[in-house]
Each structure stands twice: as structure tokens, then as C-alpha cells.
mmCIF file with all atom_site columns, C-alpha atoms in Angstrom:
data_model
loop_
_atom_site.group_PDB
_atom_site.id
_atom_site.type_symbol
_atom_site.label_atom_id
_atom_site.label_alt_id
_atom_site.label_comp_id
_atom_site.label_asym_id
_atom_site.label_entity_id
_atom_site.label_seq_id
_atom_site.pdbx_PDB_ins_code
_atom_site.Cartn_x
_atom_site.Cartn_y
_atom_site.Cartn_z
_atom_site.occupancy
_atom_site.B_iso_or_equiv
_atom_site.pdbx_formal_charge
_atom_site.auth_seq_id
_atom_site.auth_comp_id
_atom_site.auth_asym_id
_atom_site.auth_atom_id
_atom_site.pdbx_PDB_model_num
ATOM 1   C CA . UNK A 1 1   ? 56.658 56.251 0.814  1.00 61.00 ? 1307 UNK A CA 1
ATOM 2   C CA . UNK A 1 2   ? 59.884 56.493 2.667  1.00 72.00 ? 1308 UNK A CA 1
ATOM 3   C CA . UNK A 1 3   ? 62.038 53.485 3.188  1.00 80.00 ? 1309 UNK A CA 1
ATOM 4   C CA . UNK A 1 4   ? 61.509 51.436 6.507  1.00 80.00 ? 1310 UNK A CA 1
ATOM 5   C CA . UNK A 1 5   ? 63.867 49.327 8.219  1.00 92.00 ? 1311 UNK A CA 1
ATOM 6   C CA . UNK A 1 6   ? 63.301 45.799 9.126  1.00 96.00 ? 1312 UNK A CA 1
ATOM 7   C CA . UNK A 1 7   ? 64.652 43.742 11.896 1.00 96.00 ? 1313 UNK A CA 1
ATOM 8   C CA . UNK A 1 8   ? 66.377 40.555 10.202 1.00 98.00 ? 1314 UNK A CA 1
ATOM 9   C CA . UNK A 1 9   ? 66.240 37.292 12.226 1.00 98.00 ? 1315 UNK A CA 1
ATOM 10  C CA . UNK A 1 10  ? 68.047 33.981 11.729 1.00 99.00 ? 1316 UNK A CA 1
ATOM 11  C CA . UNK A 1 11  ? 66.240 30.893 12.659 1.00 99.00 ? 1317 UNK A CA 1
ATOM 12  C CA . UNK A 1 12  ? 67.496 27.201 12.647 1.00 99.00 ? 1318 UNK A CA 1
ATOM 13  C CA . UNK A 1 13  ? 65.256 24.480 11.840 1.00 99.00 ? 1319 UNK A CA 1
ATOM 14  C CA . UNK A 1 14  ? 66.510 21.132 13.163 1.00 99.00 ? 1320 UNK A CA 1
ATOM 15  C CA . UNK A 1 15  ? 64.246 17.955 12.556 1.00 98.00 ? 1321 UNK A CA 1
ATOM 16  C CA . UNK A 1 16  ? 65.217 14.516 13.696 1.00 97.00 ? 1322 UNK A CA 1
ATOM 17  C CA . UNK A 1 17  ? 62.941 11.332 13.465 1.00 97.00 ? 1323 UNK A CA 1
ATOM 18  C CA . UNK A 1 18  ? 59.923 13.574 12.826 1.00 97.00 ? 1324 UNK A CA 1
ATOM 19  C CA . UNK A 1 19  ? 60.750 15.760 15.926 1.00 98.00 ? 1325 UNK A CA 1
ATOM 20  C CA . UNK A 1 20  ? 61.615 19.523 15.978 1.00 99.00 ? 1326 UNK A CA 1
ATOM 21  C CA . UNK A 1 21  ? 63.845 21.293 18.365 1.00 99.00 ? 1327 UNK A CA 1
ATOM 22  C CA . UNK A 1 22  ? 62.045 24.128 20.342 1.00 99.00 ? 1328 UNK A CA 1
ATOM 23  C CA . UNK A 1 23  ? 63.180 26.184 23.418 1.00 98.00 ? 1329 UNK A CA 1
ATOM 24  C CA . UNK A 1 24  ? 60.861 27.232 25.889 1.00 98.00 ? 1330 UNK A CA 1
ATOM 25  C CA . UNK A 1 25  ? 61.827 31.380 26.225 1.00 98.00 ? 1331 UNK A CA 1
ATOM 26  C CA . UNK A 1 26  ? 62.047 32.632 29.597 1.00 97.00 ? 1332 UNK A CA 1
ATOM 27  C CA . UNK A 1 27  ? 59.094 34.090 31.273 1.00 97.00 ? 1333 UNK A CA 1
ATOM 28  C CA . UNK A 1 28  ? 60.884 37.567 31.812 1.00 96.00 ? 1334 UNK A CA 1
ATOM 29  C CA . UNK A 1 29  ? 62.010 37.516 28.042 1.00 90.00 ? 1335 UNK A CA 1
ATOM 30  C CA . UNK A 1 30  ? 61.282 40.990 26.265 1.00 84.00 ? 1336 UNK A CA 1
ATOM 31  C CA . UNK A 1 31  ? 59.651 38.867 23.462 1.00 87.00 ? 1337 UNK A CA 1
ATOM 32  C CA . UNK A 1 32  ? 57.199 35.800 23.714 1.00 93.00 ? 1338 UNK A CA 1
ATOM 33  C CA . UNK A 1 33  ? 58.185 35.115 27.353 1.00 94.00 ? 1339 UNK A CA 1
ATOM 34  C CA . UNK A 1 34  ? 57.154 31.525 28.318 1.00 97.00 ? 1340 UNK A CA 1
ATOM 35  C CA . UNK A 1 35  ? 56.694 30.542 24.823 1.00 98.00 ? 1341 UNK A CA 1
ATOM 36  C CA . UNK A 1 36  ? 58.250 27.938 22.558 1.00 99.00 ? 1342 UNK A CA 1
ATOM 37  C CA . UNK A 1 37  ? 60.421 28.958 19.797 1.00 98.00 ? 1343 UNK A CA 1
ATOM 38  C CA . UNK A 1 38  ? 63.128 27.717 17.293 1.00 99.00 ? 1344 UNK A CA 1
ATOM 39  C CA . UNK A 1 39  ? 66.655 28.732 18.174 1.00 98.00 ? 1345 UNK A CA 1
ATOM 40  C CA . UNK A 1 40  ? 66.999 32.133 16.672 1.00 98.00 ? 1346 UNK A CA 1
ATOM 41  C CA . UNK A 1 41  ? 68.799 35.526 16.856 1.00 97.00 ? 1347 UNK A CA 1
ATOM 42  C CA . UNK A 1 42  ? 69.150 38.894 15.116 1.00 97.00 ? 1348 UNK A CA 1
ATOM 43  C CA . UNK A 1 43  ? 71.634 39.079 12.190 1.00 98.00 ? 1349 UNK A CA 1
ATOM 44  C CA . UNK A 1 44  ? 74.083 41.194 13.438 1.00 95.00 ? 1350 UNK A CA 1
ATOM 45  C CA . UNK A 1 45  ? 76.134 42.700 10.230 1.00 95.00 ? 1351 UNK A CA 1
ATOM 46  C CA . UNK A 1 46  ? 76.747 39.165 8.882  1.00 98.00 ? 1352 UNK A CA 1
ATOM 47  C CA . UNK A 1 47  ? 75.424 36.621 6.377  1.00 98.00 ? 1353 UNK A CA 1
ATOM 48  C CA . UNK A 1 48  ? 72.149 34.922 7.750  1.00 99.00 ? 1354 UNK A CA 1
ATOM 49  C CA . UNK A 1 49  ? 73.610 31.672 7.847  1.00 99.00 ? 1355 UNK A CA 1
ATOM 50  C CA . UNK A 1 50  ? 76.676 32.916 9.842  1.00 99.00 ? 1356 UNK A CA 1
ATOM 51  C CA . UNK A 1 51  ? 74.157 34.223 12.311 1.00 99.00 ? 1357 UNK A CA 1
ATOM 52  C CA . UNK A 1 52  ? 72.388 30.960 12.437 1.00 99.00 ? 1358 UNK A CA 1
ATOM 53  C CA . UNK A 1 53  ? 75.540 28.954 13.036 1.00 99.00 ? 1359 UNK A CA 1
ATOM 54  C CA . UNK A 1 54  ? 76.820 31.431 15.600 1.00 98.00 ? 1360 UNK A CA 1
ATOM 55  C CA . UNK A 1 55  ? 73.471 31.165 17.643 1.00 98.00 ? 1361 UNK A CA 1
ATOM 56  C CA . UNK A 1 56  ? 73.249 27.499 17.747 1.00 99.00 ? 1362 UNK A CA 1
ATOM 57  C CA . UNK A 1 57  ? 76.947 27.447 19.117 1.00 98.00 ? 1363 UNK A CA 1
ATOM 58  C CA . UNK A 1 58  ? 76.182 30.358 21.741 1.00 98.00 ? 1364 UNK A CA 1
ATOM 59  C CA . UNK A 1 59  ? 72.554 29.303 22.828 1.00 97.00 ? 1365 UNK A CA 1
ATOM 60  C CA . UNK A 1 60  ? 72.655 25.453 22.592 1.00 99.00 ? 1366 UNK A CA 1
ATOM 61  C CA . UNK A 1 61  ? 76.375 24.408 22.119 1.00 99.00 ? 1367 UNK A CA 1
ATOM 62  C CA . UNK A 1 62  ? 75.596 22.928 18.689 1.00 99.00 ? 1368 UNK A CA 1
ATOM 63  C CA . UNK A 1 63  ? 78.102 22.717 15.822 1.00 99.00 ? 1369 UNK A CA 1
ATOM 64  C CA . UNK A 1 64  ? 76.547 23.625 12.642 1.00 99.00 ? 1370 UNK A CA 1
ATOM 65  C CA . UNK A 1 65  ? 78.568 24.483 9.414  1.00 99.00 ? 1371 UNK A CA 1
ATOM 66  C CA . UNK A 1 66  ? 77.304 27.242 7.420  1.00 99.00 ? 1372 UNK A CA 1
ATOM 67  C CA . UNK A 1 67  ? 77.204 25.046 4.269  1.00 99.00 ? 1373 UNK A CA 1
ATOM 68  C CA . UNK A 1 68  ? 74.953 22.432 5.730  1.00 99.00 ? 1374 UNK A CA 1
ATOM 69  C CA . UNK A 1 69  ? 72.242 25.458 6.298  1.00 99.00 ? 1375 UNK A CA 1
ATOM 70  C CA . UNK A 1 70  ? 69.535 25.382 3.297  1.00 99.00 ? 1376 UNK A CA 1
ATOM 71  C CA . UNK A 1 71  ? 67.006 28.189 3.478  1.00 99.00 ? 1377 UNK A CA 1
ATOM 72  C CA . UNK A 1 72  ? 63.741 26.535 3.823  1.00 99.00 ? 1378 UNK A CA 1
ATOM 73  C CA . UNK A 1 73  ? 61.542 29.253 4.645  1.00 99.00 ? 1379 UNK A CA 1
ATOM 74  C CA . UNK A 1 74  ? 60.951 33.160 5.038  1.00 99.00 ? 1380 UNK A CA 1
ATOM 75  C CA . UNK A 1 75  ? 58.488 34.939 7.127  1.00 99.00 ? 1381 UNK A CA 1
ATOM 76  C CA . UNK A 1 76  ? 57.867 38.758 6.894  1.00 98.00 ? 1382 UNK A CA 1
ATOM 77  C CA . UNK A 1 77  ? 55.943 39.757 10.019 1.00 97.00 ? 1383 UNK A CA 1
ATOM 78  C CA . UNK A 1 78  ? 54.109 43.029 11.217 1.00 96.00 ? 1384 UNK A CA 1
ATOM 79  C CA . UNK A 1 79  ? 53.220 41.975 15.134 1.00 91.00 ? 1385 UNK A CA 1
ATOM 80  C CA . UNK A 1 80  ? 51.124 45.017 15.302 1.00 88.00 ? 1386 UNK A CA 1
ATOM 81  C CA . UNK A 1 81  ? 50.428 48.369 13.354 1.00 85.00 ? 1387 UNK A CA 1
ATOM 82  C CA . UNK A 1 82  ? 52.981 50.574 15.202 1.00 88.00 ? 1388 UNK A CA 1
ATOM 83  C CA . UNK A 1 83  ? 55.806 47.076 15.382 1.00 90.00 ? 1389 UNK A CA 1
ATOM 84  C CA . UNK A 1 84  ? 59.148 47.368 13.521 1.00 93.00 ? 1390 UNK A CA 1
ATOM 85  C CA . UNK A 1 85  ? 58.540 44.947 10.651 1.00 96.00 ? 1391 UNK A CA 1
ATOM 86  C CA . UNK A 1 86  ? 60.564 41.584 10.957 1.00 97.00 ? 1392 UNK A CA 1
ATOM 87  C CA . UNK A 1 87  ? 62.166 39.372 8.214  1.00 98.00 ? 1393 UNK A CA 1
ATOM 88  C CA . UNK A 1 88  ? 62.790 35.742 9.652  1.00 99.00 ? 1394 UNK A CA 1
ATOM 89  C CA . UNK A 1 89  ? 64.997 33.482 7.448  1.00 99.00 ? 1395 UNK A CA 1
ATOM 90  C CA . UNK A 1 90  ? 64.599 29.696 8.240  1.00 99.00 ? 1396 UNK A CA 1
ATOM 91  C CA . UNK A 1 91  ? 67.303 27.307 7.648  1.00 99.00 ? 1397 UNK A CA 1
ATOM 92  C CA . UNK A 1 92  ? 67.211 23.471 7.950  1.00 99.00 ? 1398 UNK A CA 1
ATOM 93  C CA . UNK A 1 93  ? 70.429 22.137 8.960  1.00 99.00 ? 1399 UNK A CA 1
ATOM 94  C CA . UNK A 1 94  ? 71.365 18.879 7.057  1.00 98.00 ? 1400 UNK A CA 1
ATOM 95  C CA . UNK A 1 95  ? 73.808 17.677 9.855  1.00 98.00 ? 1401 UNK A CA 1
ATOM 96  C CA . UNK A 1 96  ? 74.935 19.154 13.111 1.00 99.00 ? 1402 UNK A CA 1
ATOM 97  C CA . UNK A 1 97  ? 77.119 17.963 16.140 1.00 99.00 ? 1403 UNK A CA 1
ATOM 98  C CA . UNK A 1 98  ? 76.208 17.920 19.770 1.00 98.00 ? 1404 UNK A CA 1
ATOM 99  C CA . UNK A 1 99  ? 73.049 17.441 21.716 1.00 98.00 ? 1405 UNK A CA 1
ATOM 100 C CA . UNK A 1 100 ? 71.421 21.175 22.564 1.00 99.00 ? 1406 UNK A CA 1
ATOM 101 C CA . UNK A 1 101 ? 72.308 22.395 26.078 1.00 99.00 ? 1407 UNK A CA 1
ATOM 102 C CA . UNK A 1 102 ? 71.178 25.633 27.793 1.00 98.00 ? 1408 UNK A CA 1
ATOM 103 C CA . UNK A 1 103 ? 73.716 28.134 27.653 1.00 98.00 ? 1409 UNK A CA 1
ATOM 104 C CA . UNK A 1 104 ? 71.594 31.122 28.128 1.00 95.00 ? 1410 UNK A CA 1
ATOM 105 C CA . UNK A 1 105 ? 69.345 30.387 31.048 1.00 96.00 ? 1411 UNK A CA 1
ATOM 106 C CA . UNK A 1 106 ? 68.069 33.936 31.201 1.00 94.00 ? 1412 UNK A CA 1
ATOM 107 C CA . UNK A 1 107 ? 66.679 33.598 27.698 1.00 94.00 ? 1413 UNK A CA 1
ATOM 108 C CA . UNK A 1 108 ? 65.859 30.099 27.193 1.00 96.00 ? 1414 UNK A CA 1
ATOM 109 C CA . UNK A 1 109 ? 64.527 27.485 30.167 1.00 98.00 ? 1415 UNK A CA 1
ATOM 110 C CA . UNK A 1 110 ? 64.852 24.407 28.178 1.00 98.00 ? 1416 UNK A CA 1
ATOM 111 C CA . UNK A 1 111 ? 65.612 22.577 24.950 1.00 99.00 ? 1417 UNK A CA 1
ATOM 112 C CA . UNK A 1 112 ? 63.121 20.021 23.728 1.00 99.00 ? 1418 UNK A CA 1
ATOM 113 C CA . UNK A 1 113 ? 62.164 17.811 20.755 1.00 99.00 ? 1419 UNK A CA 1
ATOM 114 C CA . UNK A 1 114 ? 58.538 17.920 19.781 1.00 99.00 ? 1420 UNK A CA 1
ATOM 115 C CA . UNK A 1 115 ? 56.632 16.201 16.955 1.00 99.00 ? 1421 UNK A CA 1
ATOM 116 C CA . UNK A 1 116 ? 56.418 18.295 13.891 1.00 97.00 ? 1422 UNK A CA 1
ATOM 117 C CA . UNK A 1 117 ? 52.465 17.689 13.935 1.00 96.00 ? 1423 UNK A CA 1
ATOM 118 C CA . UNK A 1 118 ? 52.085 18.270 17.549 1.00 98.00 ? 1424 UNK A CA 1
ATOM 119 C CA . UNK A 1 119 ? 53.966 21.238 18.745 1.00 99.00 ? 1425 UNK A CA 1
ATOM 120 C CA . UNK A 1 120 ? 53.437 22.483 22.245 1.00 98.00 ? 1426 UNK A CA 1
ATOM 121 C CA . UNK A 1 121 ? 51.448 25.315 23.560 1.00 98.00 ? 1427 UNK A CA 1
ATOM 122 C CA . UNK A 1 122 ? 52.073 28.168 23.458 1.00 98.00 ? 1428 UNK A CA 1
ATOM 123 C CA . UNK A 1 123 ? 54.348 28.288 20.350 1.00 98.00 ? 1429 UNK A CA 1
ATOM 124 C CA . UNK A 1 124 ? 55.325 31.741 19.046 1.00 98.00 ? 1430 UNK A CA 1
ATOM 125 C CA . UNK A 1 125 ? 52.730 32.296 16.482 1.00 97.00 ? 1431 UNK A CA 1
ATOM 126 C CA . UNK A 1 126 ? 55.146 32.891 13.620 1.00 98.00 ? 1432 UNK A CA 1
ATOM 127 C CA . UNK A 1 127 ? 57.121 30.038 14.594 1.00 98.00 ? 1433 UNK A CA 1
ATOM 128 C CA . UNK A 1 128 ? 54.149 27.727 14.248 1.00 98.00 ? 1434 UNK A CA 1
ATOM 129 C CA . UNK A 1 129 ? 53.325 29.593 10.566 1.00 98.00 ? 1435 UNK A CA 1
ATOM 130 C CA . UNK A 1 130 ? 56.950 28.853 9.541  1.00 99.00 ? 1436 UNK A CA 1
ATOM 131 C CA . UNK A 1 131 ? 56.871 25.242 10.864 1.00 99.00 ? 1437 UNK A CA 1
ATOM 132 C CA . UNK A 1 132 ? 53.611 24.739 8.860  1.00 98.00 ? 1438 UNK A CA 1
ATOM 133 C CA . UNK A 1 133 ? 55.381 26.317 5.762  1.00 99.00 ? 1439 UNK A CA 1
ATOM 134 C CA . UNK A 1 134 ? 57.969 24.166 5.709  1.00 99.00 ? 1440 UNK A CA 1
ATOM 135 C CA . UNK A 1 135 ? 56.121 21.035 5.951  1.00 98.00 ? 1441 UNK A CA 1
ATOM 136 C CA . UNK A 1 136 ? 53.777 22.248 3.184  1.00 98.00 ? 1442 UNK A CA 1
ATOM 137 C CA . UNK A 1 137 ? 56.840 23.193 1.001  1.00 98.00 ? 1443 UNK A CA 1
ATOM 138 C CA . UNK A 1 138 ? 55.947 26.818 1.011  1.00 98.00 ? 1444 UNK A CA 1
ATOM 139 C CA . UNK A 1 139 ? 58.953 29.126 0.818  1.00 98.00 ? 1445 UNK A CA 1
ATOM 140 C CA . UNK A 1 140 ? 57.203 32.432 1.952  1.00 99.00 ? 1446 UNK A CA 1
ATOM 141 C CA . UNK A 1 141 ? 54.726 33.634 4.737  1.00 98.00 ? 1447 UNK A CA 1
ATOM 142 C CA . UNK A 1 142 ? 53.387 36.894 5.537  1.00 98.00 ? 1448 UNK A CA 1
ATOM 143 C CA . UNK A 1 143 ? 51.738 37.759 9.023  1.00 97.00 ? 1449 UNK A CA 1
ATOM 144 C CA . UNK A 1 144 ? 50.095 40.903 10.185 1.00 95.00 ? 1450 UNK A CA 1
ATOM 145 C CA . UNK A 1 145 ? 50.508 42.937 6.852  1.00 93.00 ? 1451 UNK A CA 1
ATOM 146 C CA . UNK A 1 146 ? 46.535 43.054 6.429  1.00 88.00 ? 1452 UNK A CA 1
ATOM 147 C CA . UNK A 1 147 ? 46.789 45.672 9.243  1.00 72.00 ? 1453 UNK A CA 1
ATOM 148 C CA . UNK A 1 148 ? 48.431 48.187 6.903  1.00 71.00 ? 1454 UNK A CA 1
ATOM 149 C CA . UNK A 1 149 ? 46.086 47.962 4.105  1.00 59.00 ? 1455 UNK A CA 1
#
């Protein structure tokens, strides 16, 4: 079997008073248009925590120090049989500065705080699975790999 590359994503899990921060993706977005998703981005030849801190700043004007990010979940995703596999690292911030603002309106329509036990519809399925995993104390979730068996 030959090696297969995976796309790596960094995700920010912010929870405040039982509420989690989600962004509604632009309807014209190439991935999951109109759906709710955690603040996230591709890891670009950088450590995953660096990616998450950078994306927080670029997408929502939030200041998150890398040392305040703790890995709380990982998702290994295969969207469909021909898809490029994805690995998503989910980091919880113990603290941050600022209130979320929409800085990339072509990607995100709005930020909102949602009850962790009452996520909006539609939420990106792997995002929902990760949040459920975080709440249950699980560190790892696989999605879609049964298609390859």
C-alpha cells in the first residue's frame, strides 16, 4: 500500500458558560456552505497550535496564546471514498482576549455562542462529532473509514 497524504486542520474549541463558539459558513463556501463550524483552518507548514492561534486572529480578531491551547480531540475523516483524508486537531483555549468579529465575510457570515448540548442545524457533521467527543472525554473519532473496508 502506498502512502497517502492527509489534509491537516486546526480547530479552536472555545467554551464559555456552557456555550461553544461556532461560525456560520458562507453559503458559497467550497466546503459546508451555510453550515455551522468551529473556527478552523489548514495547518500551513507550521505547528498545529500556531495555526489555531493564527486563524483565531485572522478570522475573528481573537488573541489566543499557543501555551493556552490544549489538545482535546482528534478526528480522522474520510468524507467519501474518493476524498482526500483529513485529520483535525481540536484545541481548547483556557483563556483568550477579545470578542469574535467577522473578518472574512466571504467565508463566515457570523459568529454565535451556542449551548454545547443544543448545537444549531445544520452543524458540520465532524464538528458535531468532535464536540460530542470532547464532552464525553474521548480523545479520538474516526468518520467515514468504513467505506474503505
